[in-house]
Amino acid sequence: MHKLILTDVDDTVLRYTDYFQEWAEKQGFSFSVPLRSHYSIEQATGATPEETFALMRRFVDEGWLNEQPPEECALEVLPELHKAGYTFVAITACGGDEAFRNARKRRLEEVFGFRWQAVHVLPLRAAKTEQLRAYSPSVWVEDNALHAIDGASVGHRAFLLTRPYNECDPIAAVTRVRSWHDIAEQLL
């Protein structure tokens, strides 16, 4: 296994749901539950899928992802893993063009203080299997159970960061962890 970590971005290394919810509430949307514990914008707001996509697209188009704060545990651990020789690749399904991809890469490097090997930006909510398949067996870190399973199915050592919205029975071939600290403990 290479010393390569493939990782999702939103709610994995950078905070998304709390940050998005705060912004969406300022746009007049109300949430019945905290989005970080629920994940589904449609169910948390009562919005249609079309309204949700339009709102998420606006959030991206207005540049709000360029200001995302880091997940606290990722901010503490990723630089430590990088110093131990790991390189990082981001695979995110949040949409955006080449300028957006460059801005996303710049934000990751600014927050974590090291160069990212690559940042793959897929259409909003797209499957990540093709990008995962492009890399030889590595570490794959996700907060979405289905994406974590996809990574394991193509040979990666998959870690699923436990979140209230992904708590379920144990998933074969995927290691459930509470934080990046648990991942570092296993890798180092």
PDB file of C-alpha atoms in Angstrom:
ATOM      1  CA  MET A   1       0.000   0.000   0.000  1.00  0.00           C
ATOM      2  CA  HIS A   2       1.330   3.434  -0.964  1.00  0.00           C
ATOM      3  CA  LYS A   3       1.651   6.186   1.606  1.00  0.00           C
ATOM      4  CA  LEU A   4      -1.244   7.910  -0.110  1.00  0.00           C
ATOM      5  CA  ILE A   5      -4.454   9.073   1.504  1.00  0.00           C
ATOM      6  CA  LEU A   6      -7.457   9.617  -0.725  1.00  0.00           C
ATOM      7  CA  THR A   7     -10.095  11.631   1.086  1.00  0.00           C
ATOM      8  CA  ASP A   8     -13.454  13.219   0.661  1.00  0.00           C
ATOM      9  CA  VAL A   9     -13.543  16.911   1.570  1.00  0.00           C
ATOM     10  CA  ASP A  10     -16.890  18.049   2.997  1.00  0.00           C
ATOM     11  CA  ASP A  11     -17.466  16.947   6.600  1.00  0.00           C
ATOM     12  CA  THR A  12     -14.320  14.852   6.278  1.00  0.00           C
ATOM     13  CA  VAL A  13     -11.482  17.414   6.238  1.00  0.00           C
ATOM     14  CA  LEU A  14     -13.450  20.675   5.931  1.00  0.00           C
ATOM     15  CA  ARG A  15     -16.704  21.441   7.758  1.00  0.00           C
ATOM     16  CA  TYR A  16     -19.652  21.739   5.409  1.00  0.00           C
ATOM     17  CA  THR A  17     -23.031  21.048   6.993  1.00  0.00           C
ATOM     18  CA  ASP A  18     -22.827  23.515   9.915  1.00  0.00           C
ATOM     19  CA  TYR A  19     -21.327  26.169   7.684  1.00  0.00           C
ATOM     20  CA  PHE A  20     -23.902  25.575   4.906  1.00  0.00           C
ATOM     21  CA  GLN A  21     -26.800  25.536   7.380  1.00  0.00           C
ATOM     22  CA  GLU A  22     -25.742  28.868   8.873  1.00  0.00           C
ATOM     23  CA  TRP A  23     -25.581  30.409   5.380  1.00  0.00           C
ATOM     24  CA  ALA A  24     -28.888  28.821   4.240  1.00  0.00           C
ATOM     25  CA  GLU A  25     -30.690  30.128   7.325  1.00  0.00           C
ATOM     26  CA  LYS A  26     -29.533  33.629   6.384  1.00  0.00           C
ATOM     27  CA  GLN A  27     -31.156  32.976   2.970  1.00  0.00           C
ATOM     28  CA  GLY A  28     -34.501  32.265   4.686  1.00  0.00           C
ATOM     29  CA  PHE A  29     -34.383  28.468   4.925  1.00  0.00           C
ATOM     30  CA  SER A  30     -35.304  26.921   8.256  1.00  0.00           C
ATOM     31  CA  PHE A  31     -34.082  23.540   9.436  1.00  0.00           C
ATOM     32  CA  SER A  32     -36.134  21.170  11.569  1.00  0.00           C
ATOM     33  CA  VAL A  33     -32.955  19.391  12.742  1.00  0.00           C
ATOM     34  CA  PRO A  34     -29.246  20.270  12.663  1.00  0.00           C
ATOM     35  CA  LEU A  35     -27.996  19.303   9.207  1.00  0.00           C
ATOM     36  CA  ARG A  36     -24.773  17.848  10.662  1.00  0.00           C
ATOM     37  CA  SER A  37     -26.812  15.197  12.439  1.00  0.00           C
ATOM     38  CA  HIS A  38     -29.193  14.503   9.576  1.00  0.00           C
ATOM     39  CA  TYR A  39     -27.361  15.064   6.219  1.00  0.00           C
ATOM     40  CA  SER A  40     -30.458  15.328   4.011  1.00  0.00           C
ATOM     41  CA  ILE A  41     -31.158  18.962   3.201  1.00  0.00           C
ATOM     42  CA  GLU A  42     -34.512  17.997   1.683  1.00  0.00           C
ATOM     43  CA  GLN A  43     -35.666  16.258   4.859  1.00  0.00           C
ATOM     44  CA  ALA A  44     -34.217  18.901   7.180  1.00  0.00           C
ATOM     45  CA  THR A  45     -35.839  21.827   5.333  1.00  0.00           C
ATOM     46  CA  GLY A  46     -38.801  20.372   3.436  1.00  0.00           C
ATOM     47  CA  ALA A  47     -37.282  21.717   0.203  1.00  0.00           C
ATOM     48  CA  THR A  48     -37.646  19.837  -3.067  1.00  0.00           C
ATOM     49  CA  PRO A  49     -34.563  18.219  -4.637  1.00  0.00           C
ATOM     50  CA  GLU A  50     -34.607  20.972  -7.282  1.00  0.00           C
ATOM     51  CA  GLU A  51     -34.672  23.709  -4.616  1.00  0.00           C
ATOM     52  CA  THR A  52     -31.883  21.948  -2.729  1.00  0.00           C
ATOM     53  CA  PHE A  53     -29.655  21.676  -5.801  1.00  0.00           C
ATOM     54  CA  ALA A  54     -30.293  25.339  -6.652  1.00  0.00           C
ATOM     55  CA  LEU A  55     -29.410  26.388  -3.095  1.00  0.00           C
ATOM     56  CA  MET A  56     -26.262  24.234  -3.021  1.00  0.00           C
ATOM     57  CA  ARG A  57     -25.240  25.504  -6.472  1.00  0.00           C
ATOM     58  CA  ARG A  58     -25.675  29.108  -5.293  1.00  0.00           C
ATOM     59  CA  PHE A  59     -23.561  28.385  -2.201  1.00  0.00           C
ATOM     60  CA  VAL A  60     -20.781  27.071  -4.467  1.00  0.00           C
ATOM     61  CA  ASP A  61     -21.156  29.777  -7.136  1.00  0.00           C
ATOM     62  CA  GLU A  62     -20.947  32.565  -4.543  1.00  0.00           C
ATOM     63  CA  GLY A  63     -17.615  31.162  -3.347  1.00  0.00           C
ATOM     64  CA  TRP A  64     -18.608  30.097   0.150  1.00  0.00           C
ATOM     65  CA  LEU A  65     -16.671  26.832  -0.101  1.00  0.00           C
ATOM     66  CA  ASN A  66     -13.506  28.931  -0.378  1.00  0.00           C
ATOM     67  CA  GLU A  67     -13.970  29.949   3.264  1.00  0.00           C
ATOM     68  CA  GLN A  68     -14.842  26.591   4.811  1.00  0.00           C
ATOM     69  CA  PRO A  69     -13.330  25.984   8.225  1.00  0.00           C
ATOM     70  CA  PRO A  70     -11.456  22.716   8.819  1.00  0.00           C
ATOM     71  CA  GLU A  71     -12.698  19.743  10.764  1.00  0.00           C
ATOM     72  CA  GLU A  72     -10.830  20.185  14.042  1.00  0.00           C
ATOM     73  CA  CYS A  73      -9.439  16.643  14.158  1.00  0.00           C
ATOM     74  CA  ALA A  74      -8.305  16.887  10.517  1.00  0.00           C
ATOM     75  CA  LEU A  75      -6.492  20.157  11.249  1.00  0.00           C
ATOM     76  CA  GLU A  76      -4.589  18.444  14.057  1.00  0.00           C
ATOM     77  CA  VAL A  77      -3.853  15.135  12.292  1.00  0.00           C
ATOM     78  CA  LEU A  78      -3.361  15.742   8.555  1.00  0.00           C
ATOM     79  CA  PRO A  79      -0.155  17.776   8.977  1.00  0.00           C
ATOM     80  CA  GLU A  80       1.161  15.028  11.283  1.00  0.00           C
ATOM     81  CA  LEU A  81       0.408  12.364   8.652  1.00  0.00           C
ATOM     82  CA  HIS A  82       2.005  14.522   5.966  1.00  0.00           C
ATOM     83  CA  LYS A  83       5.182  14.840   8.062  1.00  0.00           C
ATOM     84  CA  ALA A  84       5.151  11.030   8.373  1.00  0.00           C
ATOM     85  CA  GLY A  85       5.384  10.779   4.575  1.00  0.00           C
ATOM     86  CA  TYR A  86       1.757  10.560   3.478  1.00  0.00           C
ATOM     87  CA  THR A  87       0.573  12.468   0.418  1.00  0.00           C
ATOM     88  CA  PHE A  88      -3.042  13.514  -0.059  1.00  0.00           C
ATOM     89  CA  VAL A  89      -5.575  13.477  -2.872  1.00  0.00           C
ATOM     90  CA  ALA A  90      -9.067  14.953  -2.488  1.00  0.00           C
ATOM     91  CA  ILE A  91     -12.086  13.502  -4.265  1.00  0.00           C
ATOM     92  CA  THR A  92     -15.192  15.617  -3.804  1.00  0.00           C
ATOM     93  CA  ALA A  93     -18.627  15.586  -5.414  1.00  0.00           C
ATOM     94  CA  CYS A  94     -19.648  19.209  -5.017  1.00  0.00           C
ATOM     95  CA  GLY A  95     -19.602  20.403  -8.637  1.00  0.00           C
ATOM     96  CA  GLY A  96     -17.600  23.213 -10.124  1.00  0.00           C
ATOM     97  CA  ASP A  97     -15.323  24.040 -13.036  1.00  0.00           C
ATOM     98  CA  GLU A  98     -11.512  24.197 -13.323  1.00  0.00           C
ATOM     99  CA  ALA A  99     -11.368  27.568 -11.534  1.00  0.00           C
ATOM    100  CA  PHE A 100     -13.429  26.067  -8.717  1.00  0.00           C
ATOM    101  CA  ARG A 101     -11.123  23.030  -8.542  1.00  0.00           C
ATOM    102  CA  ASN A 102      -8.110  25.328  -8.293  1.00  0.00           C
ATOM    103  CA  ALA A 103      -9.770  27.374  -5.557  1.00  0.00           C
ATOM    104  CA  ARG A 104     -10.664  24.177  -3.674  1.00  0.00           C
ATOM    105  CA  LYS A 105      -7.042  22.972  -3.890  1.00  0.00           C
ATOM    106  CA  ARG A 106      -5.791  26.369  -2.754  1.00  0.00           C
ATOM    107  CA  ARG A 107      -8.148  26.271   0.263  1.00  0.00           C
ATOM    108  CA  LEU A 108      -6.969  22.782   1.294  1.00  0.00           C
ATOM    109  CA  GLU A 109      -3.317  23.806   1.012  1.00  0.00           C
ATOM    110  CA  GLU A 110      -3.949  27.059   2.879  1.00  0.00           C
ATOM    111  CA  VAL A 111      -5.754  25.305   5.749  1.00  0.00           C
ATOM    112  CA  PHE A 112      -3.449  22.291   6.155  1.00  0.00           C
ATOM    113  CA  GLY A 113      -0.122  23.873   5.201  1.00  0.00           C
ATOM    114  CA  PHE A 114       1.094  21.379   2.601  1.00  0.00           C
ATOM    115  CA  ARG A 115       0.707  20.628  -1.115  1.00  0.00           C
ATOM    116  CA  TRP A 116      -2.095  18.257  -2.176  1.00  0.00           C
ATOM    117  CA  GLN A 117      -1.138  15.876  -4.970  1.00  0.00           C
ATOM    118  CA  ALA A 118      -4.510  16.322  -6.713  1.00  0.00           C
ATOM    119  CA  VAL A 119      -8.055  17.509  -6.185  1.00  0.00           C
ATOM    120  CA  HIS A 120     -10.786  15.778  -8.191  1.00  0.00           C
ATOM    121  CA  VAL A 121     -14.069  17.692  -8.378  1.00  0.00           C
ATOM    122  CA  LEU A 122     -17.068  15.689  -9.577  1.00  0.00           C
ATOM    123  CA  PRO A 123     -20.619  16.816 -10.284  1.00  0.00           C
ATOM    124  CA  LEU A 124     -22.775  17.415  -7.244  1.00  0.00           C
ATOM    125  CA  ARG A 125     -23.517  14.130  -5.447  1.00  0.00           C
ATOM    126  CA  ALA A 126     -21.828  12.018  -8.157  1.00  0.00           C
ATOM    127  CA  ALA A 127     -20.345   8.560  -7.578  1.00  0.00           C
ATOM    128  CA  LYS A 128     -16.590   8.524  -6.912  1.00  0.00           C
ATOM    129  CA  THR A 129     -15.810   4.974  -8.057  1.00  0.00           C
ATOM    130  CA  GLU A 130     -14.050   5.930 -11.305  1.00  0.00           C
ATOM    131  CA  GLN A 131     -11.625   8.287  -9.541  1.00  0.00           C
ATOM    132  CA  LEU A 132     -11.038   5.767  -6.742  1.00  0.00           C
ATOM    133  CA  ARG A 133     -10.313   3.049  -9.291  1.00  0.00           C
ATOM    134  CA  ALA A 134      -7.622   5.276 -10.881  1.00  0.00           C
ATOM    135  CA  TYR A 135      -5.398   4.885  -7.781  1.00  0.00           C
ATOM    136  CA  SER A 136      -3.591   1.758  -6.630  1.00  0.00           C
ATOM    137  CA  PRO A 137      -4.637   0.462  -3.192  1.00  0.00           C
ATOM    138  CA  SER A 138      -4.353   3.322  -0.716  1.00  0.00           C
ATOM    139  CA  VAL A 139      -6.167   4.719   2.286  1.00  0.00           C
ATOM    140  CA  TRP A 140      -9.662   6.110   1.548  1.00  0.00           C
ATOM    141  CA  VAL A 141     -11.451   8.342   4.099  1.00  0.00           C
ATOM    142  CA  GLU A 142     -15.141   9.252   3.807  1.00  0.00           C
ATOM    143  CA  ASP A 143     -18.175  10.336   5.799  1.00  0.00           C
ATOM    144  CA  ASN A 144     -20.647   8.857   3.289  1.00  0.00           C
ATOM    145  CA  ALA A 145     -21.129   5.108   3.870  1.00  0.00           C
ATOM    146  CA  LEU A 146     -21.888   4.330   0.213  1.00  0.00           C
ATOM    147  CA  HIS A 147     -18.740   6.099  -1.004  1.00  0.00           C
ATOM    148  CA  ALA A 148     -16.716   4.325   1.700  1.00  0.00           C
ATOM    149  CA  ILE A 149     -18.031   0.961   0.483  1.00  0.00           C
ATOM    150  CA  ASP A 150     -17.196   1.921  -3.113  1.00  0.00           C
ATOM    151  CA  GLY A 151     -13.599   2.642  -2.079  1.00  0.00           C
ATOM    152  CA  ALA A 152     -13.282  -0.689  -0.286  1.00  0.00           C
ATOM    153  CA  SER A 153     -14.771  -2.523  -3.275  1.00  0.00           C
ATOM    154  CA  VAL A 154     -11.969  -1.269  -5.547  1.00  0.00           C
ATOM    155  CA  GLY A 155      -9.229  -2.295  -3.100  1.00  0.00           C
ATOM    156  CA  HIS A 156      -8.658   0.697  -0.840  1.00  0.00           C
ATOM    157  CA  ARG A 157      -8.362   0.531   2.931  1.00  0.00           C
ATOM    158  CA  ALA A 158     -11.593   2.409   3.658  1.00  0.00           C
ATOM    159  CA  PHE A 159     -12.280   4.410   6.794  1.00  0.00           C
ATOM    160  CA  LEU A 160     -15.742   5.800   7.542  1.00  0.00           C
ATOM    161  CA  LEU A 161     -15.818   8.788   9.885  1.00  0.00           C
ATOM    162  CA  THR A 162     -18.804   8.183  12.146  1.00  0.00           C
ATOM    163  CA  ARG A 163     -21.429  10.876  11.918  1.00  0.00           C
ATOM    164  CA  PRO A 164     -25.017  10.772  13.246  1.00  0.00           C
ATOM    165  CA  TYR A 165     -26.301  10.361   9.673  1.00  0.00           C
ATOM    166  CA  ASN A 166     -24.156   7.310   8.891  1.00  0.00           C
ATOM    167  CA  GLU A 167     -24.531   5.314  12.103  1.00  0.00           C
ATOM    168  CA  CYS A 168     -25.656   1.840  11.183  1.00  0.00           C
ATOM    169  CA  ASP A 169     -24.589  -1.772  11.502  1.00  0.00           C
ATOM    170  CA  PRO A 170     -20.906  -2.479  10.885  1.00  0.00           C
ATOM    171  CA  ILE A 171     -20.018  -2.473   7.200  1.00  0.00           C
ATOM    172  CA  ALA A 172     -17.770  -5.285   5.968  1.00  0.00           C
ATOM    173  CA  ALA A 173     -14.413  -4.103   4.568  1.00  0.00           C
ATOM    174  CA  VAL A 174     -14.878  -0.576   5.978  1.00  0.00           C
ATOM    175  CA  THR A 175     -13.309   0.544   9.265  1.00  0.00           C
ATOM    176  CA  ARG A 176     -15.539   2.884  11.220  1.00  0.00           C
ATOM    177  CA  VAL A 177     -13.646   5.592  13.159  1.00  0.00           C
ATOM    178  CA  ARG A 178     -14.655   8.503  15.361  1.00  0.00           C
ATOM    179  CA  SER A 179     -12.033  10.940  14.108  1.00  0.00           C
ATOM    180  CA  TRP A 180      -8.814  11.419  12.177  1.00  0.00           C
ATOM    181  CA  HIS A 181      -7.017  10.657  15.468  1.00  0.00           C
ATOM    182  CA  ASP A 182      -8.264   7.053  15.194  1.00  0.00           C
ATOM    183  CA  ILE A 183      -6.994   6.864  11.610  1.00  0.00           C
ATOM    184  CA  ALA A 184      -3.564   8.211  12.570  1.00  0.00           C
ATOM    185  CA  GLU A 185      -3.343   5.712  15.400  1.00  0.00           C
ATOM    186  CA  GLN A 186      -3.856   2.878  12.917  1.00  0.00           C
ATOM    187  CA  LEU A 187      -1.531   4.293  10.232  1.00  0.00           C
ATOM    188  CA  LEU A 188       1.314   5.442  12.441  1.00  0.00           C
TER     189      LEU A 188
END
